[in-house]
Short mmCIF file of C-alpha atoms in Angstrom, two decimals:
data_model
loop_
_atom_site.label_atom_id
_atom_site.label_comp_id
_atom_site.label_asym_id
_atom_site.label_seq_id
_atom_site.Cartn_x
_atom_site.Cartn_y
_atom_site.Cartn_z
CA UNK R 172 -12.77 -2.61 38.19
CA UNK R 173 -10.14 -1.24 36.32
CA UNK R 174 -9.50 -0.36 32.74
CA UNK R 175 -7.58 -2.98 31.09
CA UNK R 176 -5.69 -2.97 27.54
CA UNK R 177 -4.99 -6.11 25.93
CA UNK R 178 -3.01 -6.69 23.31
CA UNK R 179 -2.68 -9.76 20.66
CA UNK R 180 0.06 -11.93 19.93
CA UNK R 181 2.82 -10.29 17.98
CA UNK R 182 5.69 -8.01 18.39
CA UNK R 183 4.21 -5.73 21.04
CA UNK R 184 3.83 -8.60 23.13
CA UNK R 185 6.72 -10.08 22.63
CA UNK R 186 8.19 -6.20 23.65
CA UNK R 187 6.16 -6.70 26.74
CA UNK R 188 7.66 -9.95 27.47
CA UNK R 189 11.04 -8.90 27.08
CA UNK R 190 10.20 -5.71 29.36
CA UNK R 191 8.68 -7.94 32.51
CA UNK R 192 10.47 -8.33 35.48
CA UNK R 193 13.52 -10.49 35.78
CA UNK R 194 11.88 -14.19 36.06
CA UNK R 195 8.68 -13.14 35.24
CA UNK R 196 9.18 -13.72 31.31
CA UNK R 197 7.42 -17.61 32.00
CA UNK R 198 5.43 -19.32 33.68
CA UNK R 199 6.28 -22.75 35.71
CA UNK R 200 5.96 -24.29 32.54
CA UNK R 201 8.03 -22.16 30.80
CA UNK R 202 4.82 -20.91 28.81
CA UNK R 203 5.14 -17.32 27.87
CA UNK R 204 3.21 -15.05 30.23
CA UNK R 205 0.42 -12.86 28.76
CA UNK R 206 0.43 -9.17 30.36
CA UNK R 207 -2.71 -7.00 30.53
CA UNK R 208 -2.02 -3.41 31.87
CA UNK R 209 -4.34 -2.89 34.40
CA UNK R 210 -4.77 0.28 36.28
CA UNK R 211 -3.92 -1.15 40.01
CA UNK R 212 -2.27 -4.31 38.10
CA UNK R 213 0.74 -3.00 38.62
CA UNK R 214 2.59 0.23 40.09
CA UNK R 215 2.49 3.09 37.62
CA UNK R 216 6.06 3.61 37.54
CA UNK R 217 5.83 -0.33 35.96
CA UNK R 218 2.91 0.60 33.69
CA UNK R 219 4.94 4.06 32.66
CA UNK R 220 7.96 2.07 31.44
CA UNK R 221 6.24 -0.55 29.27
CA UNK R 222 4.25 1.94 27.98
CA UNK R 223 7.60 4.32 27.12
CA UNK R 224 9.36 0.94 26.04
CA UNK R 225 6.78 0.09 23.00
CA UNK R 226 6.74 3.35 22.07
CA UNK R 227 10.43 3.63 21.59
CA UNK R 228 9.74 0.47 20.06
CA UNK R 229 7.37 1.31 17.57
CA UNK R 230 9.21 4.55 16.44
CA UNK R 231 12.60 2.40 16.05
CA UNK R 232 10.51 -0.10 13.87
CA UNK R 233 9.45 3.15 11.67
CA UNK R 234 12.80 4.37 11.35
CA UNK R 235 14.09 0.65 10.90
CA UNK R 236 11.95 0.31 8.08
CA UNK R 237 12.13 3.14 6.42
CA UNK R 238 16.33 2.44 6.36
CA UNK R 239 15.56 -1.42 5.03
CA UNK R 240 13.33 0.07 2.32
CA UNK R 241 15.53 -0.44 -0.43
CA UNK R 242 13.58 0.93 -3.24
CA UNK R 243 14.54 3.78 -5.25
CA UNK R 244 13.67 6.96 -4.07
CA UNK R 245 11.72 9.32 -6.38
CA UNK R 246 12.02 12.90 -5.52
CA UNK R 247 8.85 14.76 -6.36
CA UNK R 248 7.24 18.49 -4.80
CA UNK R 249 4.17 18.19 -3.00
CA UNK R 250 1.97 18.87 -4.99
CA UNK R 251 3.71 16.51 -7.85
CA UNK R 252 3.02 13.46 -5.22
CA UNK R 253 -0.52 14.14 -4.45
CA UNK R 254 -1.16 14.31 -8.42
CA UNK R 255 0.36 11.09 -9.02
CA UNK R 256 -1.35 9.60 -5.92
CA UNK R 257 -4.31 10.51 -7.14
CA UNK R 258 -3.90 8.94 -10.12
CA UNK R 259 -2.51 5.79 -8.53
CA UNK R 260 -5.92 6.05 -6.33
CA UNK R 261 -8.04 6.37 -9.55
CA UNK R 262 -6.09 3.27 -10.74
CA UNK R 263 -7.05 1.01 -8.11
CA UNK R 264 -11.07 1.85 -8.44
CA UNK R 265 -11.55 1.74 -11.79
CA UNK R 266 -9.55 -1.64 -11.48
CA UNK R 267 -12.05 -2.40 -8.85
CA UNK R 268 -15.24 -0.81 -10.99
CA UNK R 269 -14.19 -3.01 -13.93
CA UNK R 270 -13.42 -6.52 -11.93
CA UNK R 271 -17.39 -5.67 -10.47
CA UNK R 272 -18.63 -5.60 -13.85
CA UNK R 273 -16.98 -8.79 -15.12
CA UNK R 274 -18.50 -10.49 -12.41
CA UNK R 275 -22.00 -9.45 -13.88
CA UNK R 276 -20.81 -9.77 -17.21
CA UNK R 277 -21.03 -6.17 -18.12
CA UNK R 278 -18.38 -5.65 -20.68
CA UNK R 279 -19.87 -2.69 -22.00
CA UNK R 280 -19.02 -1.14 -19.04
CA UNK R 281 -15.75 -2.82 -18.60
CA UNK R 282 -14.94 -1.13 -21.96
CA UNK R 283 -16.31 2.58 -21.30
CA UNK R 284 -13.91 2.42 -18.12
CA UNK R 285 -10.86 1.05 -19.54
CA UNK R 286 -10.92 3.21 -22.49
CA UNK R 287 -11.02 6.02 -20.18
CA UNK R 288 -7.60 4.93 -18.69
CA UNK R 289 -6.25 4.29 -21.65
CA UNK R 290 -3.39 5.65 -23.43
CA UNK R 291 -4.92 8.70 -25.18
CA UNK R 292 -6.52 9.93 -22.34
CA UNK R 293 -3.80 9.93 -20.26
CA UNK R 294 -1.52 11.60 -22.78
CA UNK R 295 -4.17 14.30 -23.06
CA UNK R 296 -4.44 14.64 -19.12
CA UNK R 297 -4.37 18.94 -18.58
CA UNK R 298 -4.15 18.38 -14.74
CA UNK R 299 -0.36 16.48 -14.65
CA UNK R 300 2.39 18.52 -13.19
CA UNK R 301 4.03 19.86 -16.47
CA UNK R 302 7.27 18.51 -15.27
CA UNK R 303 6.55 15.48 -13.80
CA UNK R 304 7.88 13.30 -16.76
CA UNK R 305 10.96 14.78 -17.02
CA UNK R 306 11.75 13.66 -12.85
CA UNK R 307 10.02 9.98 -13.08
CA UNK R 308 13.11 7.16 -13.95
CA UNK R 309 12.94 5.91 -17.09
CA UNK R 310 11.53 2.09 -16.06
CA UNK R 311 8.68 4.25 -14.54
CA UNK R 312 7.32 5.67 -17.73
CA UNK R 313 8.05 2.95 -19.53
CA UNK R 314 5.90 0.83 -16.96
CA UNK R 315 3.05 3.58 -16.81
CA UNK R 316 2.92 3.43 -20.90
CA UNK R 317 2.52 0.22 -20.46
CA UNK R 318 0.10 0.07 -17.88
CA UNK R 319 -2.36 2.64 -20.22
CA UNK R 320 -1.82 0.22 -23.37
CA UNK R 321 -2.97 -2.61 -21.02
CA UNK R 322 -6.14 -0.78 -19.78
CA UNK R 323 -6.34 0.04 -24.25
CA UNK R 324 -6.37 -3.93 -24.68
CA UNK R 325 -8.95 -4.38 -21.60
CA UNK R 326 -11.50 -1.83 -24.09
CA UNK R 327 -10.64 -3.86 -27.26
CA UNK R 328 -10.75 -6.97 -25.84
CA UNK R 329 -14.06 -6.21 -24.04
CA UNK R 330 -15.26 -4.16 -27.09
CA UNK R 331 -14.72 -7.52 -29.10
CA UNK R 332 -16.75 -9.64 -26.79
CA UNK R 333 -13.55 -11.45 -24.85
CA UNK R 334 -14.36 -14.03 -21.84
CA UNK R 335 -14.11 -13.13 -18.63
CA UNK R 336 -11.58 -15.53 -18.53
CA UNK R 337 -9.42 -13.48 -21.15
CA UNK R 338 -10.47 -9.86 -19.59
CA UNK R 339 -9.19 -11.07 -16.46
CA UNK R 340 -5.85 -12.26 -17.80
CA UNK R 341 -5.20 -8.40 -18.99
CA UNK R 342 -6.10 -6.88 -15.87
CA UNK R 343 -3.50 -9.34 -14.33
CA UNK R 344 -1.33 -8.30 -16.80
CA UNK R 345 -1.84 -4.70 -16.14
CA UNK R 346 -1.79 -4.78 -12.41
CA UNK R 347 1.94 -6.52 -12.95
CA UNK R 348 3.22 -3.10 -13.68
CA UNK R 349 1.26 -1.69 -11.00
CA UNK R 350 3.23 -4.15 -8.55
CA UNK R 351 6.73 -4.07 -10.31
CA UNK R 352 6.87 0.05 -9.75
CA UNK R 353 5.58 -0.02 -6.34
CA UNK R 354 7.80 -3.07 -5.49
CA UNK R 355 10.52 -0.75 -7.52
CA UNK R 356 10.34 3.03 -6.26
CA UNK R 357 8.83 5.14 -3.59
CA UNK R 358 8.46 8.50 -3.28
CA UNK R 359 9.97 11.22 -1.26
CA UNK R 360 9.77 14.80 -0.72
CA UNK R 361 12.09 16.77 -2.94
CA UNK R 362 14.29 18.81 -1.11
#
């Protein structure tokens, strides 16, 4: 009755595979062999190893990524990333708050929430890092401007009694920007 620890199909158990004992990668088939680590399964020296392996495995895949990520680095303090974090955050749930009340047809709502994200808001905002703007890249702001002049046509559009259909189209619109900056930069700790 031992504890077990299985893991699904992917590249931990293909580490596993590649980690078994020469000839033991198959079976007589030539099917690949699924490994559960087993207290008593197999000596502990064995067990010790695979266990070492994936997580040399897993770090290397960390580091691996983090070299193939070949966005542009934004340099930002702290406390200038959690601000802007937040604010992505906030992004997402009022995106979320206002596709909820399309789907009941609520557009009075959808307009008190987009309004609130829109551009004058945001330019009257006392709790961004007062030098913030002058660190972001240029195609950064002009994507966020953009992004708060979208969530200005989501209000106006709702405010004017567009279909869902047509509401929907701007918040595609909008979240565009939101995926061309966070297919475009990533942030780092400045030094």
């Amino acid at each position: 009755m031992g504890a077990s620890l299985s893991l699904p199909e992917g590249p931990v158990m293909t580490m596993i595979r590649t980690v078994l004992p020469a000839g033991r990668s198959s079976d007589r088939h030539g099917r690949p062999v699924r490994v559960a680590l087993q207290a008593g399964g197999q000596p502990r020296s064995y067990r010790v190893r695979v266990l070492g392996a994936l997580l040399c495995v897993v770090a290397g895949a960390a580091v691996a990524d983090e070299k193939a990520d070949a966005r542009v680095p934004v340099a930002l303090s702290a406390g200038e990333q959690a601000w802007l974090l937040g604010e992505m955050r906030r992004n997402v749930v009022v995106l979320q708050q206002m596709t909820a009340a399309l789907s009941e047809g609520r557009s009075a709502e959808v307009h008190e929430l987009a309004a609130a994200f829109g551009t004058l808001p945001s330019a009257k905002d006392p709790t961004r890092p007062p030098q913030l703007r002058q660190k972001l890249p240029a195609v950064w702001l002009g994507l966020t401007h953009q992004l708060h002049q979208d969530f200005d046509g989501i209000a106006e559009g709702a405010a004017a009694m567009e279909t869902t259909a047509q509401t929907l189209a701007r918040v595609s619109r909008l979240m565009q920007n939101c995926v061309a900056c966070h297919s475009t930069y990533r942030l780092v700790e400045a030094p």
